[in-house]
Coordinates of C-alpha atoms in Angstrom, one line a residue:
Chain A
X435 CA 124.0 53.7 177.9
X436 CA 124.2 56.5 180.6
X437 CA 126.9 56.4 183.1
X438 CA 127.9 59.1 185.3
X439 CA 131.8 59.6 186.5
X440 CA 133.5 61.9 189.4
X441 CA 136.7 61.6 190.0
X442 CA 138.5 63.9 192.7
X443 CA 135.6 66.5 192.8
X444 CA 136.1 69.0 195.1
X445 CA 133.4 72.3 195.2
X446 CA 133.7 75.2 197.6
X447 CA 131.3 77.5 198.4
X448 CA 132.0 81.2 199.1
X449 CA 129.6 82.5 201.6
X450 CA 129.8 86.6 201.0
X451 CA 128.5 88.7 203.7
X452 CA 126.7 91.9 202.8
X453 CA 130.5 94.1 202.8
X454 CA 131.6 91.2 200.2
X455 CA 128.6 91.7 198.2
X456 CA 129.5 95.0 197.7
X457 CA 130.8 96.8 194.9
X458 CA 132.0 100.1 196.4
X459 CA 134.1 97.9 199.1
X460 CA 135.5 95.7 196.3
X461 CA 136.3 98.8 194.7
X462 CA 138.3 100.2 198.0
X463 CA 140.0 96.8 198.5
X464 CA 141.6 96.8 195.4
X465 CA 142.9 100.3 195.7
X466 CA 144.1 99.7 199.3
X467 CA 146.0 96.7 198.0
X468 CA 143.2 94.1 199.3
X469 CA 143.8 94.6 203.0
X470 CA 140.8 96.3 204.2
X471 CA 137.7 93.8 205.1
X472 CA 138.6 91.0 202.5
X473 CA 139.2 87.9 203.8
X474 CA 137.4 88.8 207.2
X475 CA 134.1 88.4 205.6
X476 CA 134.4 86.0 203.3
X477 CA 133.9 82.6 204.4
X478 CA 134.4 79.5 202.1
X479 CA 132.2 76.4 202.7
X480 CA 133.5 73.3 201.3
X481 CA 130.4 71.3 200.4
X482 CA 132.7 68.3 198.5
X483 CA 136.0 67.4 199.1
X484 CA 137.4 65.1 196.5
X485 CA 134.3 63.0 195.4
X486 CA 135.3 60.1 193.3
X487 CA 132.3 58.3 192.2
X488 CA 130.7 55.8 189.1
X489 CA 127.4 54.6 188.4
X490 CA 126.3 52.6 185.4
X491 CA 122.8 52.0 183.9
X492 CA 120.6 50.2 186.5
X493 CA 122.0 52.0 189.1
X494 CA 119.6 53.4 192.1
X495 CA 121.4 55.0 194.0
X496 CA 120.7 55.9 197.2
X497 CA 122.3 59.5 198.4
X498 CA 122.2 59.0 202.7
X499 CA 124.1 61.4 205.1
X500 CA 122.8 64.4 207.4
X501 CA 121.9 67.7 206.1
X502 CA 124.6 69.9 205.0
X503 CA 126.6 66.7 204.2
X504 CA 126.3 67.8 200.6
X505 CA 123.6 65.8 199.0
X506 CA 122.3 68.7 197.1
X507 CA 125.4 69.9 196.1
X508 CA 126.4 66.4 194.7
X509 CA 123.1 66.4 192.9
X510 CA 123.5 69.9 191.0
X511 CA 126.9 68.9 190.2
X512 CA 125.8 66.0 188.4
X513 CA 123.0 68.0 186.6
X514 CA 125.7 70.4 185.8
X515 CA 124.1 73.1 187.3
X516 CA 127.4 73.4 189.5
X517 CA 130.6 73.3 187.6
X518 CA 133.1 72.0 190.2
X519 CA 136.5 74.5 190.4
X520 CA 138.6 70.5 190.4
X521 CA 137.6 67.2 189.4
X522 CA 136.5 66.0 186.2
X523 CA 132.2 64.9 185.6
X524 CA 131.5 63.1 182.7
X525 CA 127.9 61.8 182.4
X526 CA 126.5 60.7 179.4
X527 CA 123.2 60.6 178.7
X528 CA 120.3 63.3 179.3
X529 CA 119.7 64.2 183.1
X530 CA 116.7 65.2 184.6
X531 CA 117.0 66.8 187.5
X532 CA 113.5 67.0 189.8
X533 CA 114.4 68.9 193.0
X534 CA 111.0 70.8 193.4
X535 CA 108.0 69.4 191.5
X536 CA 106.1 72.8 191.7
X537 CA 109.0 74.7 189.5
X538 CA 107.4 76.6 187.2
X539 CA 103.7 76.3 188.2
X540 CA 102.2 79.8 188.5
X541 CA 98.8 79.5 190.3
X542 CA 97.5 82.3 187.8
X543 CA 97.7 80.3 184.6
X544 CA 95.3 77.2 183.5
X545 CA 96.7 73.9 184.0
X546 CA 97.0 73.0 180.8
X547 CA 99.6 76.3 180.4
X548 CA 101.2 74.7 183.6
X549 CA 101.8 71.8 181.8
X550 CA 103.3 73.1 179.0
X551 CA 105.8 75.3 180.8
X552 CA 106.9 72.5 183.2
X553 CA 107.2 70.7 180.0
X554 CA 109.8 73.2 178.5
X555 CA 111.5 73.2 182.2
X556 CA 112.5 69.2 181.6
X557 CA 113.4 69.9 178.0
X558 CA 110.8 68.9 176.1
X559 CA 109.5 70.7 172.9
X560 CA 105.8 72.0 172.5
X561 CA 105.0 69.4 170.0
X562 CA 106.6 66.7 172.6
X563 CA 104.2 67.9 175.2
X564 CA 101.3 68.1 173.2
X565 CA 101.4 64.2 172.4
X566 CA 101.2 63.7 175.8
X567 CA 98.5 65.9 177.3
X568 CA 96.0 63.5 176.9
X569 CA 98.0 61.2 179.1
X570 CA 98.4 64.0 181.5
X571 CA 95.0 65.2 181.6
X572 CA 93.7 61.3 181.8
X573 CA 95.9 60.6 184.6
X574 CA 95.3 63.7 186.6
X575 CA 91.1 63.2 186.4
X576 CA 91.0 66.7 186.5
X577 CA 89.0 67.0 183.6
X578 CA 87.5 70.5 182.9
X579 CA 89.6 72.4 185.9
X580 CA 92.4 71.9 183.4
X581 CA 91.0 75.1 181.9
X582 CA 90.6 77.1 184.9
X583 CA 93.6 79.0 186.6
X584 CA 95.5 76.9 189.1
X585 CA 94.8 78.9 191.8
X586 CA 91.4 77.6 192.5
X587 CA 92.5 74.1 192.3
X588 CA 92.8 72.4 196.1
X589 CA 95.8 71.7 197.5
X590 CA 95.5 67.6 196.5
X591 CA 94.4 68.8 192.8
X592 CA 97.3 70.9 192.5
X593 CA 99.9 68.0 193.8
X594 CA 98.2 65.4 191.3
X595 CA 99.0 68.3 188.8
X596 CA 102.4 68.3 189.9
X597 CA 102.9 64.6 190.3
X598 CA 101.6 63.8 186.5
X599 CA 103.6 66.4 185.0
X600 CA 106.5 65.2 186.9
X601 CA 106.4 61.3 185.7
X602 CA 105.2 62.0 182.3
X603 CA 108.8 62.1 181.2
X604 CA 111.1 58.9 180.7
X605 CA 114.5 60.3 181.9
X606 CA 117.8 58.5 180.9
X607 CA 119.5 59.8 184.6
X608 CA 116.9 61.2 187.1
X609 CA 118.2 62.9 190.2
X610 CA 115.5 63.4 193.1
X611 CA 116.0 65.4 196.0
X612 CA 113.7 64.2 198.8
X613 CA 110.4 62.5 197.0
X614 CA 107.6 63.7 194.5
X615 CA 104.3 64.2 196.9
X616 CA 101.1 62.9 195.2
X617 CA 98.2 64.5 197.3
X618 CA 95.4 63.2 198.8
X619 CA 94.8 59.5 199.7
X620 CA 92.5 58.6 197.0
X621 CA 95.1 59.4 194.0
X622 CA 98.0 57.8 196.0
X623 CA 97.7 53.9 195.0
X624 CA 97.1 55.1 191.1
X625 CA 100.0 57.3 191.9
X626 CA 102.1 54.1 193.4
X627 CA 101.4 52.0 190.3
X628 CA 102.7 55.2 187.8
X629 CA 105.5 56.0 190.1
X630 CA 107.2 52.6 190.0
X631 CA 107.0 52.4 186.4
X632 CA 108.2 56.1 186.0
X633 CA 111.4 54.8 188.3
X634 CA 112.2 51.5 186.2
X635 CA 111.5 53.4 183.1
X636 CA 115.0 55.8 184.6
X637 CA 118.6 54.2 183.1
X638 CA 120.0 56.1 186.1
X639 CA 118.4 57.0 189.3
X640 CA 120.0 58.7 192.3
X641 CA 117.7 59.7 194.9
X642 CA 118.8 62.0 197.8
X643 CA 116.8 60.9 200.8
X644 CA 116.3 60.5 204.8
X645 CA 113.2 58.5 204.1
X646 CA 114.1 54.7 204.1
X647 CA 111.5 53.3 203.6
X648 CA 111.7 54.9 200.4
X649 CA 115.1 54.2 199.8
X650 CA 114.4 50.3 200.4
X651 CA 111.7 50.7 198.0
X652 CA 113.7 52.7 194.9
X653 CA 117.3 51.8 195.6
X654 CA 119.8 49.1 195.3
X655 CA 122.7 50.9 195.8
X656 CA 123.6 54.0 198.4
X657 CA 126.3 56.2 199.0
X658 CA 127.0 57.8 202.3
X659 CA 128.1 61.6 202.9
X660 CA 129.8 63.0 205.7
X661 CA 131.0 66.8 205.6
X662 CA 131.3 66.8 201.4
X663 CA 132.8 63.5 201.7
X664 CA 131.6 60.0 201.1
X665 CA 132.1 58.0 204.0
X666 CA 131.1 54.8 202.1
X667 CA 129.4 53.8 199.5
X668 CA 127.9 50.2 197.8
X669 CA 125.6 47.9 199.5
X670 CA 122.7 49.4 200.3
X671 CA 122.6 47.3 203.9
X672 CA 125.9 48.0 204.8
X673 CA 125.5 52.2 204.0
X674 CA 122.4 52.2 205.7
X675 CA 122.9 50.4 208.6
X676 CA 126.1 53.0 209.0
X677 CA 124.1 55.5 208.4
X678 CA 121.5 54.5 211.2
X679 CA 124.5 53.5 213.5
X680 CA 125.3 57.5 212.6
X681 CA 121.7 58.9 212.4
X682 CA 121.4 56.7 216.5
X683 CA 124.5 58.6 217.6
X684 CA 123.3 62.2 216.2
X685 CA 119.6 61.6 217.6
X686 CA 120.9 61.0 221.7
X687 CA 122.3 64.6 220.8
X688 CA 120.0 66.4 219.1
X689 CA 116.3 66.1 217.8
X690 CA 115.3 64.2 214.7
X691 CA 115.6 65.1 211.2
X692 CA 113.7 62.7 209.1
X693 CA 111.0 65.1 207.3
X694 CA 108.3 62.8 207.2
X695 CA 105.0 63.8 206.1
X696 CA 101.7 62.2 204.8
X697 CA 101.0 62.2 201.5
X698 CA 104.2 61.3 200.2
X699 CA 105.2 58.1 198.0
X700 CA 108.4 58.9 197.0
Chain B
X81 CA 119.2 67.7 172.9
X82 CA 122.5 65.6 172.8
X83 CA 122.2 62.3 174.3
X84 CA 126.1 62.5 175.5
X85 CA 128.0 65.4 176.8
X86 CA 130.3 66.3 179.3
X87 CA 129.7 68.2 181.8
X88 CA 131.7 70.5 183.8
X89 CA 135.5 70.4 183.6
X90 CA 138.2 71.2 185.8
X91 CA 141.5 73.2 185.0
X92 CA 142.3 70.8 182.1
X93 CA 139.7 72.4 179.6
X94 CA 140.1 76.0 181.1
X95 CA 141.2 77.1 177.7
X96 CA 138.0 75.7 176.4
X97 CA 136.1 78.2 178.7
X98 CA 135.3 80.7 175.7
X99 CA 133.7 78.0 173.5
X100 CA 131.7 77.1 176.1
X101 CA 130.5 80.4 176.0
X102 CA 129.4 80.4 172.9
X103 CA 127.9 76.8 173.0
X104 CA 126.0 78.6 176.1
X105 CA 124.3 80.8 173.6
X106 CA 124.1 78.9 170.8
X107 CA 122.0 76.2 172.8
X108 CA 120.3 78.6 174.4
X109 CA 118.7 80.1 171.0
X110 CA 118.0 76.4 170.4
X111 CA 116.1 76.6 173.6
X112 CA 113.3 79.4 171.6
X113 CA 110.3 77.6 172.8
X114 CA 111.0 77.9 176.2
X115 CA 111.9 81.9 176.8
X116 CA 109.3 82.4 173.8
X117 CA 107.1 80.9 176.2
X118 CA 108.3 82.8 179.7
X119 CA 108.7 86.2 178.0
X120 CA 105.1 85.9 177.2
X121 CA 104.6 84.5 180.7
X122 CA 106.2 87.3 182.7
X123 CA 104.2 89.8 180.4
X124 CA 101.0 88.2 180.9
X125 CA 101.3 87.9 184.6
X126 CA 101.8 91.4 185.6
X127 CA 98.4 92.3 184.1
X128 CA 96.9 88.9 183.8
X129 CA 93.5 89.6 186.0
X130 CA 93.5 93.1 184.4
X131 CA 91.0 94.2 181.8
X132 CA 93.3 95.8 179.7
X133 CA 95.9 94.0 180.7
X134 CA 99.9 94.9 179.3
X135 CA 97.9 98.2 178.1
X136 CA 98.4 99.8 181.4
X137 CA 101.9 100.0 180.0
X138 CA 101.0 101.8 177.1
X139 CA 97.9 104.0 178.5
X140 CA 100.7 105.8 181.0
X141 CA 103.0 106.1 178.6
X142 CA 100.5 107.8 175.8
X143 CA 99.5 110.0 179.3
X144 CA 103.1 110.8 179.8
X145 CA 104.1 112.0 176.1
X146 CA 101.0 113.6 176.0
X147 CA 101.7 115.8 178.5
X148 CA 105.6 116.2 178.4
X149 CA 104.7 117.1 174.6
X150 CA 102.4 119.8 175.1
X151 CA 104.2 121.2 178.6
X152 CA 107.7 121.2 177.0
X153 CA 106.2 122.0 173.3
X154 CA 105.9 125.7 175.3
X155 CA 108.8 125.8 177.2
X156 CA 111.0 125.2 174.0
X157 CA 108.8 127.2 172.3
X158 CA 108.5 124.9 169.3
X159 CA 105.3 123.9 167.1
X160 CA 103.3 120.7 168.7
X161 CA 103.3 119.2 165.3
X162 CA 107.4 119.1 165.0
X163 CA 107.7 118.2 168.8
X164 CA 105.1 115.6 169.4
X165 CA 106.3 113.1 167.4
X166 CA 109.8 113.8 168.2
X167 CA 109.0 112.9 171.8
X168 CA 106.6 110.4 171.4
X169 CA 108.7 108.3 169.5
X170 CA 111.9 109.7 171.8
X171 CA 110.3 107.9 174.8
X172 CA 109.0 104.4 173.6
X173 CA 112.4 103.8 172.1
X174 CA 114.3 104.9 175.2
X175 CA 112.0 103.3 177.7
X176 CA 112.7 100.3 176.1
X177 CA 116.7 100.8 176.2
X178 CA 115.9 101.6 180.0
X179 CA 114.0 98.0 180.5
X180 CA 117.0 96.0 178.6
X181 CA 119.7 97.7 181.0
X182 CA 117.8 97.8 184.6
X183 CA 116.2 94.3 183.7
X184 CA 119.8 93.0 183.1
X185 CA 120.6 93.3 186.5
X186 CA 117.9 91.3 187.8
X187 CA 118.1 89.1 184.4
X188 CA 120.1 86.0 186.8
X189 CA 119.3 87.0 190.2
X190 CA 115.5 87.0 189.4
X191 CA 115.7 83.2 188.1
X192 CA 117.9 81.7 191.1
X193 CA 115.2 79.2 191.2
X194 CA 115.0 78.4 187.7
X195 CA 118.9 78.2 187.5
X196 CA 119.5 76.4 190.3
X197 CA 117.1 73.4 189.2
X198 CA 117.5 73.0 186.1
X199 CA 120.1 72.5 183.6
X200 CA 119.4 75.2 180.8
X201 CA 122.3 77.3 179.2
X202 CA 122.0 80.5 181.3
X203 CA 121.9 82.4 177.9
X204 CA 118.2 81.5 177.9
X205 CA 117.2 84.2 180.6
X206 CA 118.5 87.1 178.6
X207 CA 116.6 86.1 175.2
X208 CA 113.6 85.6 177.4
X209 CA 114.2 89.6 179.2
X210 CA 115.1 90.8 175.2
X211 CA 111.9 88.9 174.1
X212 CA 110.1 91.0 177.1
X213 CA 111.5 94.2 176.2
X214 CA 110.5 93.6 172.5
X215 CA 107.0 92.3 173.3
X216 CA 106.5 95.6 175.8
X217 CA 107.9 97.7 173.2
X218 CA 105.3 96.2 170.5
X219 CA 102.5 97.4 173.0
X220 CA 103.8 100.6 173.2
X221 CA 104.2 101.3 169.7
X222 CA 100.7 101.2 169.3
X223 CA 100.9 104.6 170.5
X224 CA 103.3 105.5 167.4
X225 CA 100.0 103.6 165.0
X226 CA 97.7 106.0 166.6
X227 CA 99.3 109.0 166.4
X228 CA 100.3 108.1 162.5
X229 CA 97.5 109.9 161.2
X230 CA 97.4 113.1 163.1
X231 CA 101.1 114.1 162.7
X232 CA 103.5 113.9 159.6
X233 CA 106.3 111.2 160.0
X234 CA 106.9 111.0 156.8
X235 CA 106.8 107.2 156.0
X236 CA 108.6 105.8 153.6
X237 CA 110.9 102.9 152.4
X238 CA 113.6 104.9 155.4
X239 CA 111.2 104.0 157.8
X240 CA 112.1 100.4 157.5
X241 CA 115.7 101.1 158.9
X242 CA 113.9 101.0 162.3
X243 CA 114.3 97.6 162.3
X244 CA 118.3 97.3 161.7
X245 CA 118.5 100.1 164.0
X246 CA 116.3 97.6 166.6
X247 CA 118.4 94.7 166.0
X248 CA 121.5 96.2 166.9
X249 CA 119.8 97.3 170.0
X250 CA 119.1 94.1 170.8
X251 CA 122.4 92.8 170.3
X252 CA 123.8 95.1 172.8
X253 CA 121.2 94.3 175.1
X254 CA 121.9 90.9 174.7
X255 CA 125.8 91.7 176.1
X256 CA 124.7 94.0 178.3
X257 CA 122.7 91.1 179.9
X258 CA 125.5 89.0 180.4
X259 CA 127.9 91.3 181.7
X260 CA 125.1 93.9 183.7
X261 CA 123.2 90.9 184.9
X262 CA 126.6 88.8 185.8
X263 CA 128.4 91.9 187.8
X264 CA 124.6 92.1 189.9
X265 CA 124.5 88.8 190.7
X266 CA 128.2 88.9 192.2
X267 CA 127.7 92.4 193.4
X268 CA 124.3 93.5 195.1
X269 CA 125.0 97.2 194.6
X270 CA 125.0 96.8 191.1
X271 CA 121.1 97.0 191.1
X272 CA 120.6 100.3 192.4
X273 CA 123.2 101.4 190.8
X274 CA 122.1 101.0 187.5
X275 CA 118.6 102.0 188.0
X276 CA 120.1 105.4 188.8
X277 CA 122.1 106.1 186.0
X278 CA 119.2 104.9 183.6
X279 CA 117.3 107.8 185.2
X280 CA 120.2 110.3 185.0
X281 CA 120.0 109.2 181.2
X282 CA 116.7 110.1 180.4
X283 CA 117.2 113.7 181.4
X284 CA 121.0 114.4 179.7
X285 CA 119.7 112.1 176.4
X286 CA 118.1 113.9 173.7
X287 CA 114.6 112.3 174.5
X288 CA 112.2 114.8 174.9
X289 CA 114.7 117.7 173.7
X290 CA 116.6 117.9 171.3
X291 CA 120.2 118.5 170.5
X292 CA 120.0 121.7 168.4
X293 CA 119.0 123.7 171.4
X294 CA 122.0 122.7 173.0
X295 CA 124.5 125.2 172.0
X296 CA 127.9 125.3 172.5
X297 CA 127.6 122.0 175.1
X298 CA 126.7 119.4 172.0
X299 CA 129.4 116.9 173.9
X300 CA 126.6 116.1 176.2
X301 CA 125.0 114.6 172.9
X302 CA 127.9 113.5 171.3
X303 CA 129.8 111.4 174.0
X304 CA 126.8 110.1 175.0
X305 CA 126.0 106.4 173.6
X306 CA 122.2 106.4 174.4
X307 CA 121.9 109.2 172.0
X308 CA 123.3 106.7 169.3
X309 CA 121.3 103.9 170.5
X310 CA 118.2 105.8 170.6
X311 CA 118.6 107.8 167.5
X312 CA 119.2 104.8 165.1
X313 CA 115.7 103.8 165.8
X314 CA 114.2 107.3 166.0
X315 CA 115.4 108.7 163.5
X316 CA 113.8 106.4 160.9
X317 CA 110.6 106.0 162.4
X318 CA 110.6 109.9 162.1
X319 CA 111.4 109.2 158.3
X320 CA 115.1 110.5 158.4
X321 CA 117.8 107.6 157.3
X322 CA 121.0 107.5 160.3
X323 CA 124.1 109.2 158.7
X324 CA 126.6 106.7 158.2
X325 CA 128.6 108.0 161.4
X326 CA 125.7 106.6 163.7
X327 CA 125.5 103.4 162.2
X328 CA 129.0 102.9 162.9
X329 CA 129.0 104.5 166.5
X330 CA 126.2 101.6 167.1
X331 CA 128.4 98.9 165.5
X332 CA 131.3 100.1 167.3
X333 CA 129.5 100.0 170.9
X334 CA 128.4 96.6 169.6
X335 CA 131.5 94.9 169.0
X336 CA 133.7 96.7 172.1
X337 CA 130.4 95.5 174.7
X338 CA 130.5 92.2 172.8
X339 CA 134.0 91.3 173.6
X340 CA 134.0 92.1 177.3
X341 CA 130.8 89.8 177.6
X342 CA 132.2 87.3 176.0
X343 CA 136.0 87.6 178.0
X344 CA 133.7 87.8 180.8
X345 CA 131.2 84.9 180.1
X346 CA 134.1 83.0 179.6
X347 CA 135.7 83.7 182.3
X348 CA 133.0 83.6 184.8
X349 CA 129.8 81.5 183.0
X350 CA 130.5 78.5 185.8
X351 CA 130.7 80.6 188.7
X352 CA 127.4 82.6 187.9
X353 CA 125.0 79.7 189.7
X354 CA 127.2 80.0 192.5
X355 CA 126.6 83.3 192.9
X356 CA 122.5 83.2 192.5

């Protein structure tokens, strides 16, 4: 059963300014004892302060808070892409982490080579991706441009590329950063029906989102950050409506930040 | 791929840090398919719409020993068919040695992307810039084929010792990677700075001359580890075995670059996507 568990994680950033970055001043610093342009330029961003978190299988959870409130940061940690300095992870079962779709796809190579590096990306074998091009290629109607260099694919073939490749997988924990975009109009119910089975194929599902709509649609659960913390986390009603009540405050102030665009399911 | 792990640890398992290390590279050999596939990749891409395509590569390089051999040939004043060979061989081993060390400094700055999206072992993008070098260096020694039957490199069962000799090579490389390509990512001088002292290197390593003209200043040779690294697979594809002092020299530089890699993988493995 996967399960992921923080408890007290804390990450800090340090933001180095070109002097910090280099060498020959690291170099002088330590033989002037450390006093000339250290700490001046070196500026530490705390992106979580003790994050104590668990979610079991079934689990969507919902990741809500504005940007810079350390949604990203909370997803790469859980990937273990970012080993936090204090605070214990423990996560069991294999995570998939899908932040950008097009990682990996180079517009110079067929899509059927796209396909089989994205495959190695997300940890599959050769042989594991071989048993599922046909799938891929079915789904993606793409027929014969699969042979022909990405490049002159249009920009809705390429995102049906993209989208196919990315649900092809049945992750045990799937994080999402923002949505998967599926192109143009006529692939987007097809894409609907494969997207929701994709999602309640996932034992774990966190989902870091402004969208909503969205959210009502994947989640059951959210968690809301403020400034690396969470602020609150459970129901999804309660979060979100704090999170509106928030969002409502932040908006009188300053403009929107909800990136909407067409084209996107999830 | 394990279906339970733990990921990430705070100060408690700090003394774990070094086995970490190695389960870094140990899953990142299990990895193969993957930086088979990208080494491949990144070669195919820089000449993909190309006729020739990695060729280029190898065309200027045949251009360049062709005429360093013949220019310096007369200079030195020694016979084309002693020197050639001598320099050809000189300059495809060494401009591989110059890809592993300049490409370690981009080895995790150049995959940011990569590293910050997915959860490989960061060993994986050294094997994939060692599984570049090789596959360049494959290209390249085409030019060593061609040139087989003109001049006299008297092949034989030594000749074979190349590939020990290559190995080591790449066993260095592969620390080098970790601790050249660490050091750039924390430090954004480190770069440049390497790309100038591989230059420096070619001209005061025995490449296109060679160490018997140097008399009286052989420490320039001697103190020099490129000469070591380059002569253990020269020397046998010129049909000479290594004396036993080289072999050790390599093994030596080996084992003293392997342990500060690994103290600083250790050490600083978790911080390295910080630093991308």
């Amino acid at each position: 059963m996967p399960s992921i568990e923080l408890d007290n994680v804390s990450v800090s950033f340090p933001v180095y300014s070109a002097g910090a970055r280099s060498l020959k001043n690291a170099m002088i610093s330590a033989t002037t004892g450390g006093r000339i342009g250290n700490k001046a330029n070196h500026l530490v961003v705390q992106a979580l302060d003790q994050v104590s978190l668990s979610f079991r299988h079934g689990d969507r959870v919902a990741l809500v808070g504005h940007n810079g409130a350390g949604k990203t940061t909370l997803l790469r940690v859980i990937a273990g892409i970012f080993e936090p300095p204090s605070g214990t992870v423990r996560v069991e079962g294999k995570v998939t982490p899908m932040f950008d779709t097009s990682l990996g796809i180079d517009p110079d190579f067929t899509g059927n080579e796209n396909i089989i590096l994205r495959g190695l990306y997300l940890g599959m074998t050769k042989s594991d991706i071989m048993a599922r091009m046909k799938d891929i290629a079915d789904f993606t109607q793409l027929g014969q441009f699969l042979e022909l260099p990405v490049r002159t694919y249009s920009m809705g073939m390429q995102a049906r590329l993209a989208f196919t490749m990315a649900t092809c997988i049945e992750p045990e924990i799937l994080l999402l950063d923002e949505g998967i975009g599926a192109g143009d109009e006529a692939f987007l119910d097809k894409a609907n029906v494969r997207l929701d089975s994709f999602i309640a194929k996932t034992g774990i599902l966190v989902l870091a989102s402004h969208h909503i709509a969205l959210i009502r649609r994947f989640c059951n659960k959210a968690v809301l950050m403020e400034h690396g913390r969470v602020a609150l986390s459970g129901d999804l009603d309660e979060v979100l409506e704090a999170y509106r009540g928030g969002a409502a405050r932040a908006e009188n102030a300053g403009p929107s930040r909800d990136p909407l665009f067409e084209g996107v399911v999830a | 791929m394990g279906t339970s792990q733990i990921a990430g640890l705070g100060s408690a398992a700090r003394q774990s840090a070094l086995r970490q290390a190695v389960e870094d590279f140990r899953a990142g050999l299990k990895h193969w398919e993957l930086w088979f596939a990208l080494g491949w990749h990144d070669v195919h891409q820089r000449y993909r719409r190309s006729v020739v395509g990695p060729f280029w590569l190898t065309i200027s390089m045949g251009l360049m020993i062709g005429g360093l051999a013949y220019l310096y040939s007369g200079l030195f004043g020694q016979s084309l068919e002693r020197y050639l060979p001598h320099v050809a061989v000189g300059i495809i081993v060494f401009s591989m040695i110059t890809t592993i060390v300049t490409e370690s400094s981009t080895v995790f700055i150049g995959s940011s992307r990569t590293i910050l999206q997915t959860r490989a072992p960061l060993s994986i993008y050294i094997y994939q810039m060692l599984w570049r070098s090789v596959l360049i260096f494959a290209h390249n020694m085409c030019i060593y084929l061609i040139l087989l039957p003109f001049f006299d490199f008297r092949l034989g069962w030594v000749t074979l010792l190349a590939l020990p000799g290559l190995l080591l090579n790449l066993v260095i490389g592969f620390w080098i990677g970790i601790i050249i390509g660490g050091l750039s990512a924390r430090f954004r001088d480190v770069p440049p700075i390497v790309s100038s002292v591989m230059q420096v290197a070619f001209f005061l390593t025995p490449v296109f001359w060679t160490p018997e003209t140097l008399k009286g200043r052989e420490a320039f040779v001697y103190l020099n580890p490129f000469y070591y690294l380059l002569d253990v697979i020269r020397l046998p594809l010129l049909g000479e075995a290594p004396p036993l002092l080289m072999w050790l020299v390599v093994i030596a530089i080996a084992s003293a670059s392997g342990i500060v890699a690994l103290i600083f993988f250790a050490r600083y493995r978790a911080r390295i996507p910080y630093w991308v």
